[in-house]
mmCIF file of C-alpha atoms in Angstrom:
data_model
loop_
_atom_site.group_PDB
_atom_site.id
_atom_site.type_symbol
_atom_site.label_atom_id
_atom_site.label_comp_id
_atom_site.label_asym_id
_atom_site.label_seq_id
_atom_site.Cartn_x
_atom_site.Cartn_y
_atom_site.Cartn_z
ATOM 1 C CA UNK M 16 255.288 94.886 163.078
ATOM 2 C CA UNK M 17 256.422 91.307 162.521
ATOM 3 C CA UNK M 18 255.129 89.394 159.528
ATOM 4 C CA UNK M 19 253.056 86.205 159.720
ATOM 5 C CA UNK M 20 251.978 86.783 163.281
ATOM 6 C CA UNK M 21 249.559 84.425 164.942
ATOM 7 C CA UNK M 22 246.864 86.116 167.043
ATOM 8 C CA UNK M 23 245.147 84.696 170.118
ATOM 9 C CA UNK M 24 242.224 86.645 171.587
ATOM 10 C CA UNK M 25 241.244 85.771 175.167
ATOM 11 C CA UNK M 26 237.809 86.841 176.384
ATOM 12 C CA UNK M 27 234.805 85.582 178.296
ATOM 13 C CA UNK M 28 232.312 86.849 175.732
ATOM 14 C CA UNK M 29 232.162 85.694 172.136
ATOM 15 C CA UNK M 30 229.926 85.149 169.100
ATOM 16 C CA UNK M 31 227.588 82.481 170.552
ATOM 17 C CA UNK M 32 224.191 83.570 171.853
ATOM 18 C CA UNK M 33 225.223 82.000 175.185
ATOM 19 C CA UNK M 34 228.354 84.156 175.211
ATOM 20 C CA UNK M 35 226.888 87.564 174.372
ATOM 21 C CA UNK M 36 226.175 89.980 177.190
ATOM 22 C CA UNK M 37 227.207 93.365 175.808
ATOM 23 C CA UNK M 38 229.725 95.275 173.780
ATOM 24 C CA UNK M 39 232.663 92.958 174.549
ATOM 25 C CA UNK M 40 231.140 90.198 172.419
ATOM 26 C CA UNK M 41 230.746 92.679 169.563
ATOM 27 C CA UNK M 42 234.323 93.899 170.037
ATOM 28 C CA UNK M 43 236.106 90.551 170.112
ATOM 29 C CA UNK M 44 233.992 88.994 167.358
ATOM 30 C CA UNK M 45 234.603 91.929 165.029
ATOM 31 C CA UNK M 46 238.312 92.139 165.871
ATOM 32 C CA UNK M 47 238.834 88.408 165.373
ATOM 33 C CA UNK M 48 237.043 88.380 162.046
ATOM 34 C CA UNK M 49 238.936 91.444 160.781
ATOM 35 C CA UNK M 50 242.320 89.944 161.699
ATOM 36 C CA UNK M 51 241.384 86.682 159.983
ATOM 37 C CA UNK M 52 240.106 88.485 156.892
ATOM 38 C CA UNK M 53 243.453 90.306 156.714
ATOM 39 C CA UNK M 54 245.170 86.931 156.395
ATOM 40 C CA UNK M 55 246.339 86.439 159.983
ATOM 41 C CA UNK M 56 245.858 83.067 161.650
ATOM 42 C CA UNK M 57 243.531 84.029 164.489
ATOM 43 C CA UNK M 58 242.216 82.100 167.499
ATOM 44 C CA UNK M 59 239.373 83.289 169.743
ATOM 45 C CA UNK M 60 239.213 81.611 173.171
ATOM 46 C CA UNK M 61 235.912 82.308 174.939
ATOM 47 C CA UNK M 62 233.241 80.865 177.230
ATOM 48 C CA UNK M 63 231.152 79.158 174.575
ATOM 49 C CA UNK M 64 227.818 77.429 174.260
ATOM 50 C CA UNK M 65 228.208 73.962 175.865
ATOM 51 C CA UNK M 66 226.094 72.414 173.087
ATOM 52 C CA UNK M 67 228.372 73.584 170.267
ATOM 53 C CA UNK M 68 231.736 72.125 169.152
ATOM 54 C CA UNK M 69 234.711 72.890 171.393
ATOM 55 C CA UNK M 70 236.690 73.874 168.297
ATOM 56 C CA UNK M 71 235.288 75.370 165.121
ATOM 57 C CA UNK M 72 237.356 76.473 162.138
ATOM 58 C CA UNK M 73 236.115 79.319 159.955
ATOM 59 C CA UNK M 74 238.888 79.870 157.431
ATOM 60 C CA UNK M 75 241.731 81.746 159.125
ATOM 61 C CA UNK M 76 239.638 82.120 162.303
ATOM 62 C CA UNK M 77 239.353 79.293 164.835
ATOM 63 C CA UNK M 78 236.802 79.485 167.645
ATOM 64 C CA UNK M 79 237.731 77.725 170.900
ATOM 65 C CA UNK M 80 234.821 77.270 173.319
ATOM 66 C CA UNK M 81 236.308 76.958 176.804
ATOM 67 C CA UNK M 82 234.884 75.949 180.202
ATOM 68 C CA UNK M 83 232.054 74.068 178.478
ATOM 69 C CA UNK M 84 231.799 71.569 181.316
ATOM 70 C CA UNK M 85 231.025 74.430 183.695
ATOM 71 C CA UNK M 86 228.700 76.171 181.235
ATOM 72 C CA UNK M 87 226.666 72.954 180.986
ATOM 73 C CA UNK M 88 225.911 73.374 184.694
ATOM 74 C CA UNK M 89 225.119 77.084 184.315
ATOM 75 C CA UNK M 90 222.641 77.626 181.445
ATOM 76 C CA UNK M 91 222.076 81.295 182.329
ATOM 77 C CA UNK M 92 224.782 82.592 180.008
ATOM 78 C CA UNK M 93 228.426 83.528 179.967
ATOM 79 C CA UNK M 94 228.523 85.106 183.452
ATOM 80 C CA UNK M 95 226.430 82.416 185.140
ATOM 81 C CA UNK M 96 228.883 80.605 187.431
ATOM 82 C CA UNK M 97 231.423 83.341 186.747
ATOM 83 C CA UNK M 98 233.900 82.705 189.573
ATOM 84 C CA UNK M 99 234.288 79.038 188.719
ATOM 85 C CA UNK M 100 234.809 79.895 185.076
ATOM 86 C CA UNK M 101 237.435 82.524 185.938
ATOM 87 C CA UNK M 102 239.447 79.980 187.954
ATOM 88 C CA UNK M 103 239.163 77.240 185.345
ATOM 89 C CA UNK M 104 239.991 79.619 182.479
ATOM 90 C CA UNK M 105 243.118 80.869 184.290
ATOM 91 C CA UNK M 106 244.332 77.394 185.193
ATOM 92 C CA UNK M 107 243.526 75.256 182.168
ATOM 93 C CA UNK M 108 243.684 77.567 179.150
ATOM 94 C CA UNK M 109 247.308 78.919 179.214
ATOM 95 C CA UNK M 110 249.011 75.497 178.997
ATOM 96 C CA UNK M 111 246.761 74.616 176.071
ATOM 97 C CA UNK M 112 247.509 77.913 174.303
ATOM 98 C CA UNK M 113 251.256 77.446 174.729
ATOM 99 C CA UNK M 114 251.012 73.945 173.297
ATOM 100 C CA UNK M 115 248.810 75.212 170.469
ATOM 101 C CA UNK M 116 251.284 77.864 169.322
ATOM 102 C CA UNK M 117 254.620 76.040 169.623
ATOM 103 C CA UNK M 118 255.241 76.261 165.892
ATOM 104 C CA UNK M 119 254.329 79.951 165.750
ATOM 105 C CA UNK M 120 256.596 80.721 168.704
ATOM 106 C CA UNK M 121 259.497 79.224 166.789
ATOM 107 C CA UNK M 122 258.665 81.063 163.561
ATOM 108 C CA UNK M 123 259.687 84.565 162.476
ATOM 109 C CA UNK M 124 256.399 86.271 163.236
ATOM 110 C CA UNK M 125 255.811 85.034 166.750
ATOM 111 C CA UNK M 126 252.561 85.222 168.693
ATOM 112 C CA UNK M 127 250.328 88.093 169.789
ATOM 113 C CA UNK M 128 247.880 87.600 172.667
ATOM 114 C CA UNK M 129 245.048 90.107 173.118
ATOM 115 C CA UNK M 130 243.159 89.563 176.380
ATOM 116 C CA UNK M 131 239.974 91.327 177.483
ATOM 117 C CA UNK M 132 238.672 92.391 180.909
ATOM 118 C CA UNK M 133 239.410 91.393 184.491
ATOM 119 C CA UNK M 134 238.232 87.800 184.041
ATOM 120 C CA UNK M 135 241.296 87.019 181.872
ATOM 121 C CA UNK M 136 243.963 88.562 184.124
ATOM 122 C CA UNK M 137 244.756 85.253 185.832
ATOM 123 C CA UNK M 138 245.157 83.604 182.436
ATOM 124 C CA UNK M 139 247.514 86.356 181.256
ATOM 125 C CA UNK M 140 249.715 86.024 184.362
ATOM 126 C CA UNK M 141 249.787 82.249 184.016
ATOM 127 C CA UNK M 142 250.572 82.486 180.301
ATOM 128 C CA UNK M 143 253.416 84.935 180.954
ATOM 129 C CA UNK M 144 254.881 82.523 183.518
ATOM 130 C CA UNK M 145 254.691 79.521 181.182
ATOM 131 C CA UNK M 146 256.305 81.422 178.321
ATOM 132 C CA UNK M 147 259.171 82.511 180.593
ATOM 133 C CA UNK M 148 259.671 78.993 181.891
ATOM 134 C CA UNK M 149 259.819 77.746 178.294
ATOM 135 C CA UNK M 150 262.381 80.423 177.386
ATOM 136 C CA UNK M 151 260.182 81.880 174.617
ATOM 137 C CA UNK M 152 258.733 84.959 176.297
ATOM 138 C CA UNK M 153 260.486 87.195 173.769
ATOM 139 C CA UNK M 154 258.588 85.449 170.965
ATOM 140 C CA UNK M 155 255.206 86.619 172.253
ATOM 141 C CA UNK M 156 253.560 90.022 172.688
ATOM 142 C CA UNK M 157 250.936 90.081 175.437
ATOM 143 C CA UNK M 158 248.272 92.780 175.637
ATOM 144 C CA UNK M 159 245.481 93.124 178.191
ATOM 145 C CA UNK M 160 242.578 95.483 177.498
ATOM 146 C CA UNK M 161 240.065 97.209 179.782
ATOM 147 C CA UNK M 162 236.651 97.935 178.274
ATOM 148 C CA UNK M 163 235.216 99.150 181.573
ATOM 149 C CA UNK M 164 236.135 99.592 185.222
ATOM 150 C CA UNK M 165 234.378 96.384 186.313
ATOM 151 C CA UNK M 166 236.528 94.206 188.558
ATOM 152 C CA UNK M 167 239.382 96.690 188.867
ATOM 153 C CA UNK M 168 239.582 96.019 192.619
ATOM 154 C CA UNK M 169 240.320 92.351 191.845
ATOM 155 C CA UNK M 170 243.326 93.015 189.607
ATOM 156 C CA UNK M 171 246.962 92.723 190.691
ATOM 157 C CA UNK M 172 247.964 95.767 188.671
ATOM 158 C CA UNK M 173 251.726 95.669 189.291
ATOM 159 C CA UNK M 174 251.980 92.026 188.234
ATOM 160 C CA UNK M 175 249.735 92.597 185.229
ATOM 161 C CA UNK M 176 251.797 95.584 184.050
ATOM 162 C CA UNK M 177 254.939 93.441 184.263
ATOM 163 C CA UNK M 178 253.324 90.655 182.246
ATOM 164 C CA UNK M 179 251.516 92.566 179.499
ATOM 165 C CA UNK M 180 251.038 95.892 177.764
ATOM 166 C CA UNK M 181 247.891 97.391 179.261
ATOM 167 C CA UNK M 182 245.464 99.014 176.826
ATOM 168 C CA UNK M 183 242.035 100.588 176.952
ATOM 169 C CA UNK M 184 239.406 101.922 174.549
ATOM 170 C CA UNK M 185 239.316 105.701 175.077
ATOM 171 C CA UNK M 186 241.091 108.684 176.594
ATOM 172 C CA UNK M 187 238.359 108.823 179.237
ATOM 173 C CA UNK M 188 239.207 105.277 180.341
ATOM 174 C CA UNK M 189 242.914 106.078 180.240
ATOM 175 C CA UNK M 190 242.354 108.899 182.711
ATOM 176 C CA UNK M 191 240.122 106.744 184.920
ATOM 177 C CA UNK M 192 242.873 104.113 185.075
ATOM 178 C CA UNK M 193 245.523 106.556 186.268
ATOM 179 C CA UNK M 194 243.901 106.274 189.686
ATOM 180 C CA UNK M 195 244.926 102.601 189.718
ATOM 181 C CA UNK M 196 248.565 103.409 189.045
ATOM 182 C CA UNK M 197 248.630 102.397 185.378
ATOM 183 C CA UNK M 198 248.960 104.409 182.184
ATOM 184 C CA UNK M 199 247.350 102.354 179.398
ATOM 185 C CA UNK M 200 247.709 102.712 175.645
ATOM 186 C CA UNK M 201 244.468 103.732 173.903
ATOM 187 C CA UNK M 202 243.348 101.391 171.110
ATOM 188 C CA UNK M 203 239.724 102.198 170.230
ATOM 189 C CA UNK M 204 236.900 99.864 169.414
ATOM 190 C CA UNK M 205 236.048 99.166 165.803
ATOM 191 C CA UNK M 206 233.019 98.224 163.742
ATOM 192 C CA UNK M 207 232.628 95.034 161.731
ATOM 193 C CA UNK M 208 231.606 94.958 158.091
ATOM 194 C CA UNK M 209 227.939 94.294 158.903
ATOM 195 C CA UNK M 210 227.694 97.650 160.666
ATOM 196 C CA UNK M 211 228.141 99.403 157.329
ATOM 197 C CA UNK M 212 225.403 97.585 155.455
ATOM 198 C CA UNK M 213 222.857 100.269 154.557
ATOM 199 C CA UNK M 214 219.450 99.563 156.098
ATOM 200 C CA UNK M 215 216.736 98.702 153.608
ATOM 201 C CA UNK M 216 214.948 101.959 152.788
ATOM 202 C CA UNK M 217 211.614 100.190 152.378
ATOM 203 C CA UNK M 218 211.983 98.860 155.932
ATOM 204 C CA UNK M 219 212.951 102.301 157.208
ATOM 205 C CA UNK M 220 209.888 103.808 155.535
ATOM 206 C CA UNK M 221 207.633 101.145 157.040
ATOM 207 C CA UNK M 222 208.962 101.678 160.549
ATOM 208 C CA UNK M 223 208.732 105.460 160.314
ATOM 209 C CA UNK M 224 205.222 105.071 158.926
ATOM 210 C CA UNK M 225 204.134 103.420 162.178
ATOM 211 C CA UNK M 226 204.954 106.717 163.923
ATOM 212 C CA UNK M 227 204.284 109.204 161.123
ATOM 213 C CA UNK M 228 202.950 111.928 163.407
ATOM 214 C CA UNK M 229 205.202 111.239 166.384
ATOM 215 C CA UNK M 230 208.789 111.917 167.461
ATOM 216 C CA UNK M 231 210.516 108.543 167.372
ATOM 217 C CA UNK M 232 213.321 108.031 169.895
ATOM 218 C CA UNK M 233 215.363 104.868 170.408
ATOM 219 C CA UNK M 234 217.615 103.634 173.192
ATOM 220 C CA UNK M 235 219.558 100.350 173.143
ATOM 221 C CA UNK M 236 221.560 99.659 176.303
ATOM 222 C CA UNK M 237 221.799 97.539 179.412
ATOM 223 C CA UNK M 238 219.335 98.431 182.155
ATOM 224 C CA UNK M 239 222.019 100.165 184.179
ATOM 225 C CA UNK M 240 221.847 103.519 186.015
ATOM 226 C CA UNK M 241 225.045 104.594 184.229
ATOM 227 C CA UNK M 242 223.140 104.437 180.922
ATOM 228 C CA UNK M 243 220.857 107.264 182.088
ATOM 229 C CA UNK M 244 217.597 105.471 181.455
ATOM 230 C CA UNK M 245 215.849 107.722 183.971
ATOM 231 C CA UNK M 246 216.978 110.752 181.956
ATOM 232 C CA UNK M 247 215.572 109.123 178.817
ATOM 233 C CA UNK M 248 212.194 108.793 180.555
ATOM 234 C CA UNK M 249 212.356 112.412 181.738
ATOM 235 C CA UNK M 250 213.144 113.447 178.155
ATOM 236 C CA UNK M 251 210.060 111.664 176.822
ATOM 237 C CA UNK M 252 207.927 113.276 179.520
ATOM 238 C CA UNK M 253 209.335 116.741 178.755
ATOM 239 C CA UNK M 254 208.704 116.338 175.010
ATOM 240 C CA UNK M 255 205.185 115.158 175.722
ATOM 241 C CA UNK M 256 204.480 118.180 177.873
ATOM 242 C CA UNK M 257 205.652 120.312 174.926
ATOM 243 C CA UNK M 258 203.194 118.643 172.559
ATOM 244 C CA UNK M 259 205.698 116.645 170.502
ATOM 245 C CA UNK M 260 203.933 113.250 170.908
ATOM 246 C CA UNK M 261 207.134 111.264 171.491
ATOM 247 C CA UNK M 262 207.525 107.504 171.614
ATOM 248 C CA UNK M 263 210.612 105.757 172.980
ATOM 249 C CA UNK M 264 211.491 102.323 171.604
ATOM 250 C CA UNK M 265 213.630 100.788 174.346
ATOM 251 C CA UNK M 266 215.711 97.637 174.097
ATOM 252 C CA UNK M 267 217.481 96.718 177.329
ATOM 253 C CA UNK M 268 218.977 93.615 178.882
ATOM 254 C CA UNK M 269 218.030 91.481 181.881
ATOM 255 C CA UNK M 270 219.207 93.827 184.644
ATOM 256 C CA UNK M 271 216.978 94.718 187.583
ATOM 257 C CA UNK M 272 217.163 98.491 186.990
ATOM 258 C CA UNK M 273 214.367 98.056 184.447
ATOM 259 C CA UNK M 274 211.776 97.942 187.228
ATOM 260 C CA UNK M 275 212.932 101.293 188.601
ATOM 261 C CA UNK M 276 212.866 102.810 185.097
ATOM 262 C CA UNK M 277 209.334 101.583 184.386
ATOM 263 C CA UNK M 278 208.080 102.812 187.764
ATOM 264 C CA UNK M 279 209.655 106.199 187.024
ATOM 265 C CA UNK M 280 207.857 106.297 183.664
ATOM 266 C CA UNK M 281 204.485 105.607 185.222
ATOM 267 C CA UNK M 282 205.022 108.275 187.887
ATOM 268 C CA UNK M 283 205.754 110.705 185.047
ATOM 269 C CA UNK M 284 202.342 109.918 183.557
ATOM 270 C CA UNK M 285 203.704 107.910 180.624
ATOM 271 C CA UNK M 286 201.975 104.854 179.207
ATOM 272 C CA UNK M 287 204.285 101.834 179.008
ATOM 273 C CA UNK M 288 203.904 98.813 176.727
ATOM 274 C CA UNK M 289 205.996 95.647 176.669
ATOM 275 C CA UNK M 290 206.134 94.055 173.240
ATOM 276 C CA UNK M 291 207.350 90.617 172.212
ATOM 277 C CA UNK M 292 207.159 89.017 168.802
ATOM 278 C CA UNK M 293 207.682 85.386 167.869
ATOM 279 C CA UNK M 294 208.817 86.511 164.420
ATOM 280 C CA UNK M 295 212.506 87.123 163.832
ATOM 281 C CA UNK M 296 214.391 90.097 162.402
ATOM 282 C CA UNK M 297 212.746 93.214 161.051
ATOM 283 C CA UNK M 298 209.419 91.433 160.599
ATOM 284 C CA UNK M 299 209.388 90.821 164.353
ATOM 285 C CA UNK M 300 210.251 94.449 165.116
ATOM 286 C CA UNK M 301 207.517 95.693 162.804
ATOM 287 C CA UNK M 302 205.022 93.273 164.305
ATOM 288 C CA UNK M 303 205.884 94.460 167.812
ATOM 289 C CA UNK M 304 205.580 98.191 167.142
ATOM 290 C CA UNK M 305 202.393 97.835 165.095
ATOM 291 C CA UNK M 306 200.609 96.951 168.347
ATOM 292 C CA UNK M 307 201.799 99.967 170.339
ATOM 293 C CA UNK M 308 198.359 101.650 170.528
ATOM 294 C CA UNK M 309 199.599 105.072 171.563
ATOM 295 C CA UNK M 310 202.050 104.038 174.294
ATOM 296 C CA UNK M 311 204.771 106.546 175.192
ATOM 297 C CA UNK M 312 207.442 103.967 176.071
ATOM 298 C CA UNK M 313 207.665 100.657 174.252
ATOM 299 C CA UNK M 314 209.968 98.037 175.760
ATOM 300 C CA UNK M 315 211.073 95.589 173.067
ATOM 301 C CA UNK M 316 211.464 92.140 174.572
ATOM 302 C CA UNK M 317 212.540 90.362 171.386
ATOM 303 C CA UNK M 318 216.167 90.414 170.284
ATOM 304 C CA UNK M 319 217.152 92.708 167.430
ATOM 305 C CA UNK M 320 219.239 91.124 164.705
ATOM 306 C CA UNK M 321 221.738 93.197 162.721
ATOM 307 C CA UNK M 322 219.211 94.219 160.052
ATOM 308 C CA UNK M 323 216.444 95.211 162.474
ATOM 309 C CA UNK M 324 218.892 97.085 164.697
ATOM 310 C CA UNK M 325 220.230 99.106 161.739
ATOM 311 C CA UNK M 326 216.709 99.996 160.595
ATOM 312 C CA UNK M 327 215.770 101.157 164.095
ATOM 313 C CA UNK M 328 218.925 103.257 164.524
ATOM 314 C CA UNK M 329 218.423 104.889 161.107
ATOM 315 C CA UNK M 330 214.669 105.436 161.308
ATOM 316 C CA UNK M 331 214.664 107.040 164.762
ATOM 317 C CA UNK M 332 214.547 110.830 164.876
ATOM 318 C CA UNK M 333 217.239 110.490 167.540
ATOM 319 C CA UNK M 334 219.061 107.639 169.293
ATOM 320 C CA UNK M 335 219.638 108.345 172.987
ATOM 321 C CA UNK M 336 223.077 106.774 173.395
ATOM 322 C CA UNK M 337 224.157 109.121 176.195
ATOM 323 C CA UNK M 338 225.451 107.772 179.499
ATOM 324 C CA UNK M 339 226.919 109.166 182.680
ATOM 325 C CA UNK M 340 229.833 106.718 182.481
ATOM 326 C CA UNK M 341 230.575 105.432 178.981
ATOM 327 C CA UNK M 342 233.999 103.871 178.378
ATOM 328 C CA UNK M 343 233.638 104.053 174.587
ATOM 329 C CA UNK M 344 230.051 104.349 173.347
ATOM 330 C CA UNK M 345 229.738 101.587 170.772
ATOM 331 C CA UNK M 346 225.995 102.129 170.225
ATOM 332 C CA UNK M 347 226.593 105.757 169.309
ATOM 333 C CA UNK M 348 229.180 104.736 166.721
ATOM 334 C CA UNK M 349 226.885 102.000 165.380
ATOM 335 C CA UNK M 350 224.160 104.619 165.048
ATOM 336 C CA UNK M 351 226.465 106.781 162.951
ATOM 337 C CA UNK M 352 227.368 103.823 160.728
ATOM 338 C CA UNK M 353 223.661 103.168 160.134
ATOM 339 C CA UNK M 354 223.069 106.801 159.156
ATOM 340 C CA UNK M 355 221.241 107.638 162.361
ATOM 341 C CA UNK M 356 221.318 110.706 164.582
ATOM 342 C CA UNK M 357 223.458 109.795 167.586
ATOM 343 C CA UNK M 358 223.001 111.608 170.875
ATOM 344 C CA UNK M 359 226.038 110.653 172.936
ATOM 345 C CA UNK M 360 227.335 111.579 176.349
ATOM 346 C CA UNK M 361 230.612 113.325 177.054
ATOM 347 C CA UNK M 362 232.836 110.643 178.564
ATOM 348 C CA UNK M 363 234.490 107.976 176.411
ATOM 349 C CA UNK M 364 232.959 108.894 173.052
ATOM 350 C CA UNK M 365 236.165 110.256 171.523
ATOM 351 C CA UNK M 366 234.628 110.045 168.044
ATOM 352 C CA UNK M 367 231.726 112.400 168.797
ATOM 353 C CA UNK M 368 231.969 116.106 167.871
ATOM 354 C CA UNK M 369 228.982 118.116 169.020
ATOM 355 C CA UNK M 370 227.051 119.659 166.153
ATOM 356 C CA UNK M 371 229.298 118.051 163.533
ATOM 357 C CA UNK M 372 228.506 114.331 163.666
ATOM 358 C CA UNK M 373 226.402 113.975 166.822
ATOM 359 C CA UNK M 374 224.549 115.779 169.569
ATOM 360 C CA UNK M 375 226.745 115.569 172.647
ATOM 361 C CA UNK M 376 224.732 115.773 175.860
ATOM 362 C CA UNK M 377 226.602 116.869 178.957
ATOM 363 C CA UNK M 378 223.816 117.571 181.460
ATOM 364 C CA UNK M 379 221.632 115.188 183.420
ATOM 365 C CA UNK M 380 218.528 117.207 182.550
ATOM 366 C CA UNK M 381 216.017 116.707 179.715
ATOM 367 C CA UNK M 382 215.950 120.371 178.729
ATOM 368 C CA UNK M 383 219.385 120.057 177.119
ATOM 369 C CA UNK M 384 218.227 117.454 174.600
ATOM 370 C CA UNK M 385 214.883 119.169 174.014
ATOM 371 C CA UNK M 386 216.589 122.464 173.208
ATOM 372 C CA UNK M 387 219.257 120.992 170.916
ATOM 373 C CA UNK M 388 216.877 118.608 169.159
ATOM 374 C CA UNK M 389 214.166 121.218 168.615
ATOM 375 C CA UNK M 390 216.681 123.572 167.028
ATOM 376 C CA UNK M 391 218.086 120.799 164.812
ATOM 377 C CA UNK M 392 214.614 119.572 163.838
ATOM 378 C CA UNK M 393 213.845 123.026 162.472
ATOM 379 C CA UNK M 394 216.894 122.795 160.163
ATOM 380 C CA UNK M 395 216.426 119.625 158.048
ATOM 381 C CA UNK M 396 219.463 120.310 155.855
ATOM 382 C CA UNK M 397 221.723 120.582 158.901
ATOM 383 C CA UNK M 398 220.232 117.421 160.373
ATOM 384 C CA UNK M 399 220.959 115.521 157.149
ATOM 385 C CA UNK M 400 224.521 116.817 157.096
ATOM 386 C CA UNK M 401 225.050 115.764 160.694
ATOM 387 C CA UNK M 402 223.978 112.212 159.794
ATOM 388 C CA UNK M 403 226.263 112.178 156.759
ATOM 389 C CA UNK M 404 229.196 113.396 158.846
ATOM 390 C CA UNK M 405 228.450 110.646 161.333
ATOM 391 C CA UNK M 406 228.641 108.024 158.590
ATOM 392 C CA UNK M 407 231.991 109.394 157.449
ATOM 393 C CA UNK M 408 233.302 109.278 161.021
ATOM 394 C CA UNK M 409 232.124 105.702 161.501
ATOM 395 C CA UNK M 410 234.064 104.539 158.447
ATOM 396 C CA UNK M 411 237.269 105.656 160.165
ATOM 397 C CA UNK M 412 236.444 103.132 162.898
ATOM 398 C CA UNK M 413 236.022 100.107 160.644
ATOM 399 C CA UNK M 414 238.074 97.334 162.258
ATOM 400 C CA UNK M 415 240.589 97.070 159.383
ATOM 401 C CA UNK M 416 241.383 100.781 159.751
ATOM 402 C CA UNK M 417 241.636 100.592 163.540
ATOM 403 C CA UNK M 418 243.919 97.570 163.296
ATOM 404 C CA UNK M 419 246.220 99.246 160.757
ATOM 405 C CA UNK M 420 246.194 102.616 162.518
ATOM 406 C CA UNK M 421 246.337 101.730 166.207
ATOM 407 C CA UNK M 422 247.038 98.027 166.811
ATOM 408 C CA UNK M 423 249.623 96.732 164.323
ATOM 409 C CA UNK M 424 252.060 99.641 164.899
ATOM 410 C CA UNK M 425 252.274 98.414 168.526
ATOM 411 C CA UNK M 426 253.359 94.910 167.484
#
């Protein structure tokens, strides 16, 4: 590893509300902050809110909001007007980055570029070309990371492999990418410092008190078939048939699969409630669930801030974080950090060990969860130990540890 390196993170998603659409925003925001906190000059280039400053300095971290002129025409969020943003990002950002880091390119440490997802491939190729033309390509390390398989058919893999070191977030993704003729390096996701803030026990008690005589399940994920929402509904229905009086608190996104999931719930004889609260944070969550009135599935329309999310993940009897295709499983790891009981799938969740720190679900059938959960529920001491083991595992994935263990040795 070189000393005094300057880091540039290239991504579509970022910390602005406009820029958040999923786990990539969490990843790049946490990574950028951890690098800056470690003393590295760090720059995050992302598709930012058009109403916020184009450049914002936060100590060692500088936020660069790109494509704002396009975002002003597309208020629907980071992926609204995506193709135009991809072209503009690829064409206009690399020359600016090269100009920005001239001094660092001439210094001992050099520059490290960490790019995320298919939308940044054009920018990486352009940046590689400009650095070669300037005769300073050896002063920069370029990495490109895949968080999912989205857009793989749009990537010029041979050119990308020649321009950058290709990475991904799990062994599962590494194996999936072999089919595209590449063999990426695995550098896992990490958790930011806020993920390890213990949820307020008074809040946990209040939330659990709203469902004192019920089995409280939680699921936080995009409304996507890969997330196995239909299986979650079948699980609630199966528990209900067994007399467990379950309730599922569901927080999804804006995807159309929600309609199919809700229709499936009603066909299964489940009562569905959609809850929105004008209050923010945990107070809003508590206000929403206090009006459930016996519903089996409660769809939370209001956003969950960090505090409310941690309380929900901890208070739930189980968090259904299992998917059919899960590149990494960030929600499962966040559940562990919050002291919750994570129920993961068996794809990219390298951190999950069945019966040690999580319940690992491998079948697309509700009986698997019902059997494992019922057995665990009858052994409170084992359930507590499983949560404690999960917390210990999560600490190994704090961003500073991931950076020191998996990223910096590659510099």
